[in-house]
Amino acid sequence: MAQFNPSANHLWERLTMTTKPTFAARAGHWSAHHRKAAIALWLVFVIGAVVAGQMAGLVKATQTMGVGESAKAEKTLDRGFPADSASETVIVQAPKGGSVADPKVRAAVTDVIARVSALPRVEHVKSPYAPGNAGQRSRDGRSALVTFDLAGDEKATQDAVEPVTAAVHRAARAHPGVFVGQFGEASANVALSDAFAKDFQKAEKLSLPITLLILLLAFGSLVAAGVPLLLGITAVMAALGLVNVLSHAIPMDESISSIILLIGLAVGVDYTLFYLRREREERRAGRSKLEAVERASATSGRAVLISGLTVMIAMAGMFLAGDRTFTSLGLGAILVVAVAVIGSLTFVPALLAALGDKVERGRIPFLGKRLARRQGHSRFWEAVVNTSLRRPLVSAGLATALLVVLAIPAFSMHTALTGTDDFPRSLEVMRVYDRMQDAFPGGQIPAVVAIAAKDVRTPQMRRAIAELDRRAQATGRFEPPADVTISRSGTVAQVNLPMQGDGTDAVSSRALADLRDKLIPETIGKVDGAKAYVTGQAAGTKDFNDLMTSRAPYVFAFVLTLAFLLLLVTFRSIVIPIKAIALNLLSVGAAYGVLSWIFVDGHLSGLLGFEPNGAIVSWLPMFLFVILFGLSMDYHVFILSRVREAVDRGKRTEDAVREGILSTASTVTSAAFVMVAVFAIFATLSAIDFKEMGVGLAVAILIDATIVRAVLLPAVMKLLGERNWYLPSWLEWLPRFSWEGGSEQAPAEPTREPAPAPRR
């Protein structure tokens, strides 16, 4: 039988173990006693989800149709111009001082036209020398454009563009004195998709070994390090399979796999760390194998359940964003967190019960033994926490001041949709784009006016379009020539107006305002029955930013309100949720500030390998808020659960805070290092969107796990004292929960297993 120490503390533990177990405790109890069945069920679930996902395949959402007026324009163009072709352009450029009239340039143009015209799906080839095509020759007379279309849907045009690109490369080699390069819808999509796919493969390959290395340093043994990684990998695999099936009902954004990997690996490792640390701690305290697993399930398991629910609540805020990209990302994130929670409550307890002390196998020489024998707390974190508790007012003031200073740049944050200037210049297709943009300013990112009428070919409409072009150029914010395309039905016209600026800057914004507020109402708006909408890079950015601004209050209110209610019920305190929300907002604000300082102001651009565009991608602030708020709650709930345990045992709040934070410091540090490392990998990708996301997440988690949890949290709790647990009398009806075993209800006998004999 297990040894019994008749101390008051041990007696209290024995008594609380006789309370009715919580759902997490019951799940852990069943899994530990039916370990083979629990492990088998988990593996069947994962394999089944993977197989189902492979059979179903992922249905990707079509390219976003914008929001607001941009959405109306895109829908109008879709009706008039079904997606049955992709436009491509080849620039032929003379050497400096040369001219498009030079025989070498003419020969290169003729060769390009001959080569591409002979290929399948190529149609509507236009020569810059043909009558009426003067707009295909640059103002300085040095550059000429050959334009053509590729017939077919998106897949067909992407398949057809490869031989076209090869033909253009052969033409370039045949005319070494002249620059020949290609850019277009299909060629750019293929090049960018290939580049991003390679980036994500690199992130996937790096994330697993880096995570394993951190876990090896945390636990000192290969088996212990493998347990968290195993849950993270299987949770990600199952979620990816389930998302494929779900995508047939709700098409998913193309980046969903990366988001699932990012979130799933982070929370899967976190939740298992909580379990494994507590189980090892209970074993060192002399408990048997099953007792240790059951105690970990009743305490850390409950913290995992509450943390997971909080994370999922935060992710659900994305459903209120009013954009289908957010909806698909929110579904994917919620799904992988739910799978990780289920695995934590069932698979992990079963695996730990099956392994027992074998979890310490595969120890790293010196490090493994040192970590296995270590009973005390980290000296570093002990010094930090003790200092915060000894001088709480100073510590809280300095930490808050630092976070506020870090957050200051966020007040000047500017957001914009990702534009062509943000794509990596290591790609040939983007270098060609730059040449085209220099030679034909605004031609590749025009303002696109979609006009709908009974007949857009009438003389009155033609005069209105010509007047629109004339007035637009007269403003000095648009460039000639306007490109006008009439649909086959004659009911839709597309007018491309090359605009100054890069599509996201102030110049483009002023041009867009002129176009929407003055130019169109004074021209197209005077034609009876005609409707005109503007889309394009600048219009899409403005409309999306307007949507985010209008939806943000609802998303913030939803996430904060539900998180408040969950923490209120969990800890039976009105102060705890208010404090948790305030601390989380401080860490999110600091992350926003650092993100703005780097990507808007351009600091560290050389180190991170990007060209600053003066803006943060529009979807990122709201996405970061819901993700960071959810993930930071992991640490908060985990730490507070240990604090509450100590308070329930009769300790003073100050002593409980010290014990709770120090007993979780190594776990929180290890979990934070894993998250920071995985998120930082995304900062190395070539796409600036993912650089910003990686930096924002890594910085926020680092701030949250250090400044907030080790300094600000203990200092504030010390200052509040017993007021931390204040609950108004009118809320006394809330259920009471014991963090050591469950709700204070009917007793039930604990299950015990003989403790192992001492090792010799």
mmCIF file with all atom_site columns, C-alpha atoms in Angstrom, residues 153-281:
data_model
loop_
_atom_site.group_PDB
_atom_site.id
_atom_site.type_symbol
_atom_site.label_atom_id
_atom_site.label_alt_id
_atom_site.label_comp_id
_atom_site.label_asym_id
_atom_site.label_entity_id
_atom_site.label_seq_id
_atom_site.pdbx_PDB_ins_code
_atom_site.Cartn_x
_atom_site.Cartn_y
_atom_site.Cartn_z
_atom_site.occupancy
_atom_site.B_iso_or_equiv
_atom_site.pdbx_formal_charge
_atom_site.auth_seq_id
_atom_site.auth_comp_id
_atom_site.auth_asym_id
_atom_site.auth_atom_id
_atom_site.pdbx_PDB_model_num
ATOM 1   C CA . ASP A 1 153 ? -10.400 28.169 -66.381 1.00 0.00 ? 153 ASP A CA 1
ATOM 2   C CA . GLU A 1 154 ? -7.799  28.737 -63.654 1.00 0.00 ? 154 GLU A CA 1
ATOM 3   C CA . LYS A 1 155 ? -6.401  25.202 -63.751 1.00 0.00 ? 155 LYS A CA 1
ATOM 4   C CA . ALA A 1 156 ? -6.286  25.086 -67.540 1.00 0.00 ? 156 ALA A CA 1
ATOM 5   C CA . THR A 1 157 ? -4.514  28.436 -67.835 1.00 0.00 ? 157 THR A CA 1
ATOM 6   C CA . GLN A 1 158 ? -1.963  27.518 -65.163 1.00 0.00 ? 158 GLN A CA 1
ATOM 7   C CA . ASP A 1 159 ? -1.191  24.293 -67.057 1.00 0.00 ? 159 ASP A CA 1
ATOM 8   C CA . ALA A 1 160 ? -0.993  26.181 -70.345 1.00 0.00 ? 160 ALA A CA 1
ATOM 9   C CA . VAL A 1 161 ? 1.282   28.961 -69.082 1.00 0.00 ? 161 VAL A CA 1
ATOM 10  C CA . GLU A 1 162 ? 4.296   26.715 -68.489 1.00 0.00 ? 162 GLU A CA 1
ATOM 11  C CA . PRO A 1 163 ? 5.060   26.070 -72.199 1.00 0.00 ? 163 PRO A CA 1
ATOM 12  C CA . VAL A 1 164 ? 4.379   29.756 -72.871 1.00 0.00 ? 164 VAL A CA 1
ATOM 13  C CA . THR A 1 165 ? 6.908   30.791 -70.216 1.00 0.00 ? 165 THR A CA 1
ATOM 14  C CA . ALA A 1 166 ? 9.424   28.332 -71.679 1.00 0.00 ? 166 ALA A CA 1
ATOM 15  C CA . ALA A 1 167 ? 8.882   29.832 -75.144 1.00 0.00 ? 167 ALA A CA 1
ATOM 16  C CA . VAL A 1 168 ? 9.450   33.355 -73.816 1.00 0.00 ? 168 VAL A CA 1
ATOM 17  C CA . HIS A 1 169 ? 12.690  32.196 -72.155 1.00 0.00 ? 169 HIS A CA 1
ATOM 18  C CA . ARG A 1 170 ? 13.877  30.764 -75.472 1.00 0.00 ? 170 ARG A CA 1
ATOM 19  C CA . ALA A 1 171 ? 13.091  34.056 -77.171 1.00 0.00 ? 171 ALA A CA 1
ATOM 20  C CA . ALA A 1 172 ? 15.061  35.919 -74.494 1.00 0.00 ? 172 ALA A CA 1
ATOM 21  C CA . ARG A 1 173 ? 18.095  33.677 -75.067 1.00 0.00 ? 173 ARG A CA 1
ATOM 22  C CA . ALA A 1 174 ? 17.796  34.185 -78.833 1.00 0.00 ? 174 ALA A CA 1
ATOM 23  C CA . HIS A 1 175 ? 18.043  37.984 -78.455 1.00 0.00 ? 175 HIS A CA 1
ATOM 24  C CA . PRO A 1 176 ? 20.757  38.638 -75.869 1.00 0.00 ? 176 PRO A CA 1
ATOM 25  C CA . GLY A 1 177 ? 20.947  42.372 -76.509 1.00 0.00 ? 177 GLY A CA 1
ATOM 26  C CA . VAL A 1 178 ? 17.294  42.917 -75.650 1.00 0.00 ? 178 VAL A CA 1
ATOM 27  C CA . PHE A 1 179 ? 15.441  42.253 -72.376 1.00 0.00 ? 179 PHE A CA 1
ATOM 28  C CA . VAL A 1 180 ? 12.470  39.903 -72.736 1.00 0.00 ? 180 VAL A CA 1
ATOM 29  C CA . GLY A 1 181 ? 10.328  38.983 -69.717 1.00 0.00 ? 181 GLY A CA 1
ATOM 30  C CA . GLN A 1 182 ? 6.810   37.761 -68.932 1.00 0.00 ? 182 GLN A CA 1
ATOM 31  C CA . PHE A 1 183 ? 4.257   38.717 -66.306 1.00 0.00 ? 183 PHE A CA 1
ATOM 32  C CA . GLY A 1 184 ? 0.563   37.950 -66.088 1.00 0.00 ? 184 GLY A CA 1
ATOM 33  C CA . GLU A 1 185 ? -2.232  36.381 -64.103 1.00 0.00 ? 185 GLU A CA 1
ATOM 34  C CA . ALA A 1 186 ? -1.320  32.750 -64.760 1.00 0.00 ? 186 ALA A CA 1
ATOM 35  C CA . SER A 1 187 ? 2.480   33.124 -64.769 1.00 0.00 ? 187 SER A CA 1
ATOM 36  C CA . ALA A 1 188 ? 2.472   35.118 -61.520 1.00 0.00 ? 188 ALA A CA 1
ATOM 37  C CA . ASN A 1 189 ? 0.085   32.673 -59.821 1.00 0.00 ? 189 ASN A CA 1
ATOM 38  C CA . VAL A 1 190 ? 2.249   29.696 -60.753 1.00 0.00 ? 190 VAL A CA 1
ATOM 39  C CA . ALA A 1 191 ? 5.494   31.364 -59.634 1.00 0.00 ? 191 ALA A CA 1
ATOM 40  C CA . LEU A 1 192 ? 4.069   32.650 -56.361 1.00 0.00 ? 192 LEU A CA 1
ATOM 41  C CA . SER A 1 193 ? 2.300   29.385 -55.545 1.00 0.00 ? 193 SER A CA 1
ATOM 42  C CA . ASP A 1 194 ? 5.522   27.442 -56.101 1.00 0.00 ? 194 ASP A CA 1
ATOM 43  C CA . ALA A 1 195 ? 7.511   29.878 -53.949 1.00 0.00 ? 195 ALA A CA 1
ATOM 44  C CA . PHE A 1 196 ? 4.998   29.819 -51.095 1.00 0.00 ? 196 PHE A CA 1
ATOM 45  C CA . ALA A 1 197 ? 4.684   26.026 -51.249 1.00 0.00 ? 197 ALA A CA 1
ATOM 46  C CA . LYS A 1 198 ? 8.446   25.737 -50.818 1.00 0.00 ? 198 LYS A CA 1
ATOM 47  C CA . ASP A 1 199 ? 8.296   28.201 -47.927 1.00 0.00 ? 199 ASP A CA 1
ATOM 48  C CA . PHE A 1 200 ? 5.649   26.202 -46.113 1.00 0.00 ? 200 PHE A CA 1
ATOM 49  C CA . GLN A 1 201 ? 7.507   22.953 -46.684 1.00 0.00 ? 201 GLN A CA 1
ATOM 50  C CA . LYS A 1 202 ? 10.542  24.565 -45.091 1.00 0.00 ? 202 LYS A CA 1
ATOM 51  C CA . ALA A 1 203 ? 8.440   25.722 -42.136 1.00 0.00 ? 203 ALA A CA 1
ATOM 52  C CA . GLU A 1 204 ? 6.969   22.253 -41.678 1.00 0.00 ? 204 GLU A CA 1
ATOM 53  C CA . LYS A 1 205 ? 10.378  20.586 -41.850 1.00 0.00 ? 205 LYS A CA 1
ATOM 54  C CA . LEU A 1 206 ? 11.950  23.014 -39.375 1.00 0.00 ? 206 LEU A CA 1
ATOM 55  C CA . SER A 1 207 ? 9.125   23.183 -36.841 1.00 0.00 ? 207 SER A CA 1
ATOM 56  C CA . LEU A 1 208 ? 9.246   19.518 -35.791 1.00 0.00 ? 208 LEU A CA 1
ATOM 57  C CA . PRO A 1 209 ? 13.013  19.168 -35.113 1.00 0.00 ? 209 PRO A CA 1
ATOM 58  C CA . ILE A 1 210 ? 13.161  22.549 -33.370 1.00 0.00 ? 210 ILE A CA 1
ATOM 59  C CA . THR A 1 211 ? 10.213  21.605 -31.160 1.00 0.00 ? 211 THR A CA 1
ATOM 60  C CA . LEU A 1 212 ? 11.824  18.257 -30.350 1.00 0.00 ? 212 LEU A CA 1
ATOM 61  C CA . LEU A 1 213 ? 15.115  19.960 -29.445 1.00 0.00 ? 213 LEU A CA 1
ATOM 62  C CA . ILE A 1 214 ? 13.388  22.355 -27.026 1.00 0.00 ? 214 ILE A CA 1
ATOM 63  C CA . LEU A 1 215 ? 11.468  19.500 -25.434 1.00 0.00 ? 215 LEU A CA 1
ATOM 64  C CA . LEU A 1 216 ? 14.675  17.469 -25.071 1.00 0.00 ? 216 LEU A CA 1
ATOM 65  C CA . LEU A 1 217 ? 16.265  20.362 -23.218 1.00 0.00 ? 217 LEU A CA 1
ATOM 66  C CA . ALA A 1 218 ? 13.134  20.713 -21.068 1.00 0.00 ? 218 ALA A CA 1
ATOM 67  C CA . PHE A 1 219 ? 12.783  17.045 -20.084 1.00 0.00 ? 219 PHE A CA 1
ATOM 68  C CA . GLY A 1 220 ? 16.227  15.600 -20.681 1.00 0.00 ? 220 GLY A CA 1
ATOM 69  C CA . SER A 1 221 ? 14.872  12.351 -22.140 1.00 0.00 ? 221 SER A CA 1
ATOM 70  C CA . LEU A 1 222 ? 13.825  11.323 -25.620 1.00 0.00 ? 222 LEU A CA 1
ATOM 71  C CA . VAL A 1 223 ? 10.613  9.545  -24.594 1.00 0.00 ? 223 VAL A CA 1
ATOM 72  C CA . ALA A 1 224 ? 9.341   12.436 -22.444 1.00 0.00 ? 224 ALA A CA 1
ATOM 73  C CA . ALA A 1 225 ? 10.116  14.879 -25.240 1.00 0.00 ? 225 ALA A CA 1
ATOM 74  C CA . GLY A 1 226 ? 8.322   12.691 -27.752 1.00 0.00 ? 226 GLY A CA 1
ATOM 75  C CA . VAL A 1 227 ? 5.008   12.561 -25.886 1.00 0.00 ? 227 VAL A CA 1
ATOM 76  C CA . PRO A 1 228 ? 4.047   16.249 -26.412 1.00 0.00 ? 228 PRO A CA 1
ATOM 77  C CA . LEU A 1 229 ? 5.271   16.133 -29.987 1.00 0.00 ? 229 LEU A CA 1
ATOM 78  C CA . LEU A 1 230 ? 3.242   12.989 -30.638 1.00 0.00 ? 230 LEU A CA 1
ATOM 79  C CA . LEU A 1 231 ? 0.007   14.629 -29.512 1.00 0.00 ? 231 LEU A CA 1
ATOM 80  C CA . GLY A 1 232 ? 0.778   17.774 -31.524 1.00 0.00 ? 232 GLY A CA 1
ATOM 81  C CA . ILE A 1 233 ? 1.497   15.826 -34.729 1.00 0.00 ? 233 ILE A CA 1
ATOM 82  C CA . THR A 1 234 ? -1.505  13.510 -34.447 1.00 0.00 ? 234 THR A CA 1
ATOM 83  C CA . ALA A 1 235 ? -3.827  16.414 -33.601 1.00 0.00 ? 235 ALA A CA 1
ATOM 84  C CA . VAL A 1 236 ? -2.617  18.315 -36.679 1.00 0.00 ? 236 VAL A CA 1
ATOM 85  C CA . MET A 1 237 ? -2.991  15.223 -38.907 1.00 0.00 ? 237 MET A CA 1
ATOM 86  C CA . ALA A 1 238 ? -6.533  14.548 -37.697 1.00 0.00 ? 238 ALA A CA 1
ATOM 87  C CA . ALA A 1 239 ? -7.559  18.201 -38.016 1.00 0.00 ? 239 ALA A CA 1
ATOM 88  C CA . LEU A 1 240 ? -6.188  18.438 -41.576 1.00 0.00 ? 240 LEU A CA 1
ATOM 89  C CA . GLY A 1 241 ? -8.210  15.382 -42.548 1.00 0.00 ? 241 GLY A CA 1
ATOM 90  C CA . LEU A 1 242 ? -11.389 16.704 -40.942 1.00 0.00 ? 242 LEU A CA 1
ATOM 91  C CA . VAL A 1 243 ? -10.916 20.096 -42.576 1.00 0.00 ? 243 VAL A CA 1
ATOM 92  C CA . ASN A 1 244 ? -10.732 18.432 -45.990 1.00 0.00 ? 244 ASN A CA 1
ATOM 93  C CA . VAL A 1 245 ? -14.096 16.808 -45.347 1.00 0.00 ? 245 VAL A CA 1
ATOM 94  C CA . LEU A 1 246 ? -15.579 20.023 -43.944 1.00 0.00 ? 246 LEU A CA 1
ATOM 95  C CA . SER A 1 247 ? -14.321 22.018 -46.941 1.00 0.00 ? 247 SER A CA 1
ATOM 96  C CA . HIS A 1 248 ? -16.956 20.367 -49.157 1.00 0.00 ? 248 HIS A CA 1
ATOM 97  C CA . ALA A 1 249 ? -19.567 22.285 -47.192 1.00 0.00 ? 249 ALA A CA 1
ATOM 98  C CA . ILE A 1 250 ? -17.474 25.385 -46.447 1.00 0.00 ? 250 ILE A CA 1
ATOM 99  C CA . PRO A 1 251 ? -14.569 25.995 -48.875 1.00 0.00 ? 251 PRO A CA 1
ATOM 100 C CA . MET A 1 252 ? -11.327 26.752 -47.047 1.00 0.00 ? 252 MET A CA 1
ATOM 101 C CA . ASP A 1 253 ? -8.711  29.416 -47.531 1.00 0.00 ? 253 ASP A CA 1
ATOM 102 C CA . GLU A 1 254 ? -5.534  28.126 -49.174 1.00 0.00 ? 254 GLU A CA 1
ATOM 103 C CA . SER A 1 255 ? -3.458  28.964 -46.074 1.00 0.00 ? 255 SER A CA 1
ATOM 104 C CA . ILE A 1 256 ? -5.586  26.759 -43.781 1.00 0.00 ? 256 ILE A CA 1
ATOM 105 C CA . SER A 1 257 ? -2.969  23.980 -43.627 1.00 0.00 ? 257 SER A CA 1
ATOM 106 C CA . SER A 1 258 ? -0.322  26.370 -42.341 1.00 0.00 ? 258 SER A CA 1
ATOM 107 C CA . ILE A 1 259 ? -2.665  27.829 -39.718 1.00 0.00 ? 259 ILE A CA 1
ATOM 108 C CA . ILE A 1 260 ? -3.602  24.353 -38.485 1.00 0.00 ? 260 ILE A CA 1
ATOM 109 C CA . LEU A 1 261 ? 0.076   23.380 -38.250 1.00 0.00 ? 261 LEU A CA 1
ATOM 110 C CA . LEU A 1 262 ? 0.900   26.601 -36.428 1.00 0.00 ? 262 LEU A CA 1
ATOM 111 C CA . ILE A 1 263 ? -1.930  26.428 -33.899 1.00 0.00 ? 263 ILE A CA 1
ATOM 112 C CA . GLY A 1 264 ? -2.132  22.651 -33.550 1.00 0.00 ? 264 GLY A CA 1
ATOM 113 C CA . LEU A 1 265 ? 1.526   22.101 -32.816 1.00 0.00 ? 265 LEU A CA 1
ATOM 114 C CA . ALA A 1 266 ? 1.549   24.954 -30.310 1.00 0.00 ? 266 ALA A CA 1
ATOM 115 C CA . VAL A 1 267 ? -1.504  23.937 -28.270 1.00 0.00 ? 267 VAL A CA 1
ATOM 116 C CA . GLY A 1 268 ? -0.874  20.198 -28.591 1.00 0.00 ? 268 GLY A CA 1
ATOM 117 C CA . VAL A 1 269 ? 2.601   20.564 -27.121 1.00 0.00 ? 269 VAL A CA 1
ATOM 118 C CA . ASP A 1 270 ? 1.363   23.030 -24.489 1.00 0.00 ? 270 ASP A CA 1
ATOM 119 C CA . TYR A 1 271 ? -1.423  20.808 -23.210 1.00 0.00 ? 271 TYR A CA 1
ATOM 120 C CA . THR A 1 272 ? 0.782   17.726 -22.997 1.00 0.00 ? 272 THR A CA 1
ATOM 121 C CA . LEU A 1 273 ? 3.451   19.712 -21.179 1.00 0.00 ? 273 LEU A CA 1
ATOM 122 C CA . PHE A 1 274 ? 0.888   20.677 -18.546 1.00 0.00 ? 274 PHE A CA 1
ATOM 123 C CA . TYR A 1 275 ? -0.041  17.023 -18.074 1.00 0.00 ? 275 TYR A CA 1
ATOM 124 C CA . LEU A 1 276 ? 3.446   15.573 -18.185 1.00 0.00 ? 276 LEU A CA 1
ATOM 125 C CA . ARG A 1 277 ? 4.963   18.086 -15.749 1.00 0.00 ? 277 ARG A CA 1
ATOM 126 C CA . ARG A 1 278 ? 2.178   17.511 -13.242 1.00 0.00 ? 278 ARG A CA 1
ATOM 127 C CA . GLU A 1 279 ? 2.368   13.724 -13.596 1.00 0.00 ? 279 GLU A CA 1
ATOM 128 C CA . ARG A 1 280 ? 6.145   13.774 -13.050 1.00 0.00 ? 280 ARG A CA 1
ATOM 129 C CA . GLU A 1 281 ? 5.675   16.066 -10.059 1.00 0.00 ? 281 GLU A CA 1
#
